[in-house]
C-alpha atoms as a printed R data frame, in Angstrom:
    type eleno elety resid chain resno       x       y       z
1   ATOM     1    CA   MET     A     1  -9.578   2.171   7.632
2   ATOM     2    CA   TYR     A     2  -8.895   3.986   4.488
3   ATOM     3    CA   ARG     A     3  -9.662   3.440   0.541
4   ATOM     4    CA   GLN     A     4  -8.858   4.859  -2.024
5   ATOM     5    CA   GLY     A     5  -9.845   3.387  -5.385
6   ATOM     6    CA   ASP     A     6  -8.851  -0.526  -5.439
7   ATOM     7    CA   VAL     A     7  -6.131   0.080  -2.037
8   ATOM     8    CA   LEU     A     8  -7.258  -0.933   1.253
9   ATOM     9    CA   ILE     A     9  -5.362   0.951   3.939
10  ATOM    10    CA   VAL     A    10  -6.392  -0.850   7.654
11  ATOM    11    CA   PRO     A    11  -3.875   0.482  10.759
12  ATOM    12    CA   VAL     A    12  -2.641  -2.075  12.838
13  ATOM    13    CA   THR     A    13  -1.160  -1.520  16.039
14  ATOM    14    CA   LYS     A    14   2.575  -2.102  16.360
15  ATOM    15    CA   ASP     A    15   2.382  -5.595  18.628
16  ATOM    16    CA   ALA     A    16   0.826  -7.062  15.364
17  ATOM    17    CA   VAL     A    17   3.450  -6.190  12.805
18  ATOM    18    CA   PRO     A    18   5.326  -9.560  12.708
19  ATOM    19    CA   PRO     A    19   9.404  -9.737  13.959
20  ATOM    20    CA   HIS     A    20  10.816 -10.229  10.523
21  ATOM    21    CA   VAL     A    21   9.151  -6.903   9.283
22  ATOM    22    CA   ALA     A    22  12.473  -5.440  10.930
23  ATOM    23    CA   VAL     A    23  14.892  -7.183   9.375
24  ATOM    24    CA   ALA     A    24  12.588  -7.200   5.855
25  ATOM    25    CA   PRO     A    25  14.393  -5.666   2.703
26  ATOM    26    CA   LYS     A    26  11.901  -2.106   2.443
27  ATOM    27    CA   GLU     A    27  10.385  -1.403  -0.908
28  ATOM    28    CA   ARG     A    28  12.327   1.418  -2.985
29  ATOM    29    CA   ARG     A    29  10.621   4.970  -3.889
30  ATOM    30    CA   ASP     A    30  10.088   5.825  -6.896
31  ATOM    31    CA   ALA     A    31  11.830   8.638  -9.238
32  ATOM    32    CA   ARG     A    32   8.860  11.488  -7.600
33  ATOM    33    CA   GLY     A    33  10.793   9.983  -4.088
34  ATOM    34    CA   ARG     A    34   6.915   8.116  -3.175
35  ATOM    35    CA   LEU     A    35   6.498   5.079  -1.889
36  ATOM    36    CA   VAL     A    36   4.097   3.482  -4.331
37  ATOM    37    CA   LEU     A    37   1.128   1.481  -2.928
38  ATOM    38    CA   ALA     A    38  -0.216   0.363  -6.125
39  ATOM    39    CA   LEU     A    39   0.327   0.474  -9.861
40  ATOM    40    CA   GLY     A    40  -1.988   1.327 -12.684
41  ATOM    41    CA   GLU     A    41  -0.819  -1.229 -15.482
42  ATOM    42    CA   VAL     A    42  -2.942   0.962 -18.130
43  ATOM    43    CA   THR     A    43  -2.452   4.609 -17.020
44  ATOM    44    CA   GLY     A    44   0.798   4.958 -15.224
45  ATOM    45    CA   HIS     A    45  -0.758   6.477 -12.270
46  ATOM    46    CA   ALA     A    46  -0.087   5.822  -8.795
47  ATOM    47    CA   HIS     A    47  -0.916   4.576  -5.154
48  ATOM    48    CA   ALA     A    48   1.319   6.128  -3.505
49  ATOM    49    CA   VAL     A    49   2.186   7.521  -0.298
50  ATOM    50    CA   VAL     A    50   3.996  10.974   0.521
51  ATOM    51    CA   GLY     A    51   6.513  11.102   3.764
52  ATOM    52    CA   PRO     A    52   8.864   9.731   5.492
53  ATOM    53    CA   GLY     A    53   8.112   5.578   6.076
54  ATOM    54    CA   ASP     A    54   8.952   2.056   5.046
55  ATOM    55    CA   LEU     A    55   6.609  -0.449   2.773
56  ATOM    56    CA   VAL     A    56   7.663  -3.705   3.233
57  ATOM    57    CA   ARG     A    57   6.101  -6.455   0.921
58  ATOM    58    CA   GLU     A    58   4.956  -9.529   2.277
59  ATOM    59    CA   SER     A    59   5.426 -13.160   0.636
60  ATOM    60    CA   GLY     A    60   3.053 -14.522  -1.363
61  ATOM    61    CA   PRO     A    61   1.214 -13.570  -4.942
62  ATOM    62    CA   PHE     A    62  -1.387 -11.524  -3.078
63  ATOM    63    CA   GLY     A    63   0.699 -10.748  -0.170
64  ATOM    64    CA   PRO     A    64   0.495  -7.413   0.820
65  ATOM    65    CA   LEU     A    65   2.282  -4.222   2.121
66  ATOM    66    CA   LEU     A    66   2.837  -3.069   5.654
67  ATOM    67    CA   LEU     A    67   3.129   0.522   5.709
68  ATOM    68    CA   HIS     A    68   4.835   2.495   8.797
69  ATOM    69    CA   LEU     A    69   4.673   5.742   8.717
70  ATOM    70    CA   PRO     A    70   6.819   7.602  12.311
71  ATOM    71    CA   GLN     A    71   5.951  10.959  11.539
72  ATOM    72    CA   GLY     A    72   2.015  10.179   9.152
73  ATOM    73    CA   GLY     A    73   2.066  11.256   5.533
74  ATOM    74    CA   ARG     A    74  -0.367  11.274   2.460
75  ATOM    75    CA   VAL     A    75  -1.480   8.649   0.193
76  ATOM    76    CA   VAL     A    76  -1.494  10.480  -3.701
77  ATOM    77    CA   HIS     A    77  -3.036   9.517  -6.894
78  ATOM    78    CA   GLU     A    78  -3.771  12.198  -9.979
79  ATOM    79    CA   GLU     A    79  -7.478  10.944 -10.587
80  ATOM    80    CA   HIS     A    80  -7.890  10.914  -6.860
81  ATOM    81    CA   ALA     A    81  -8.055  12.996  -3.421
82  ATOM    82    CA   ALA     A    82  -4.907  13.082  -0.946
83  ATOM    83    CA   ILE     A    83  -6.026  11.017   2.221
84  ATOM    84    CA   ALA     A    84  -3.697  12.271   5.094
85  ATOM    85    CA   LEU     A    85  -2.566   9.345   7.746
86  ATOM    86    CA   PRO     A    86  -1.722   9.504  11.006
87  ATOM    87    CA   LYS     A    87   1.453   7.604  12.592
88  ATOM    88    CA   GLY     A    88   1.517   4.662  12.861
89  ATOM    89    CA   TRP     A    89   1.555   0.919  10.589
90  ATOM    90    CA   TYR     A    90  -0.930  -0.531   8.033
91  ATOM    91    CA   ARG     A    91  -2.055  -3.101   6.533
92  ATOM    92    CA   VAL     A    92  -2.110  -2.150   2.969
93  ATOM    93    CA   ILE     A    93  -4.853  -4.772   1.048
94  ATOM    94    CA   ARG     A    94  -5.274  -4.399  -3.008
95  ATOM    95    CA   GLN     A    95  -8.768  -5.052  -4.314
96  ATOM    96    CA   ARG     A    96  -9.177  -8.506  -5.756
97  ATOM    97    CA   GLU     A    97 -10.929  -9.877  -8.430
98  ATOM    98    CA   TYR     A    98 -12.884 -13.203  -8.934
99  ATOM    99    CA   VAL     A    99 -12.611 -14.667 -12.281
100 ATOM   100    CA   PRO     A   100 -13.626 -17.881 -12.979
101 ATOM   101    CA   GLY     A   101 -10.786 -20.552 -12.568
102 ATOM   102    CA   SER     A   102  -8.470 -18.030 -10.589
103 ATOM   103    CA   VAL     A   103  -8.226 -14.440  -8.702
104 ATOM   104    CA   ARG     A   104  -6.466 -11.259  -9.808
105 ATOM   105    CA   ILE     A   105  -5.257  -7.854  -8.677
106 ATOM   106    CA   VAL     A   106  -7.418  -5.856  -9.788
107 ATOM   107    CA   ALA     A   107  -5.759  -2.608 -12.098
108 ATOM   108    CA   ASP     A   108  -6.919   0.451 -13.258
């Protein structure tokens, strides 16, 4: 398991990846060629993956992301140390915060 700020990255086996992910639309890379896992609304900083791979967003307001890194990669952020990830599949989960009457995604 890996954590960078408010992003949790959990390795999953290939067998645990839902079959629809193979045909699901992939998230686009940003202008710098990164797969953005979480973007800071205030700072503009991003938790992002550098390296070859795909990112698929699951449905729902808090739907996790599924990340496939066929050769491994690095998670980078302007205010955190980079994290090396070995090749494989990962579930990316944003930290949530309870606010009376609702739940919200934690933001930078």
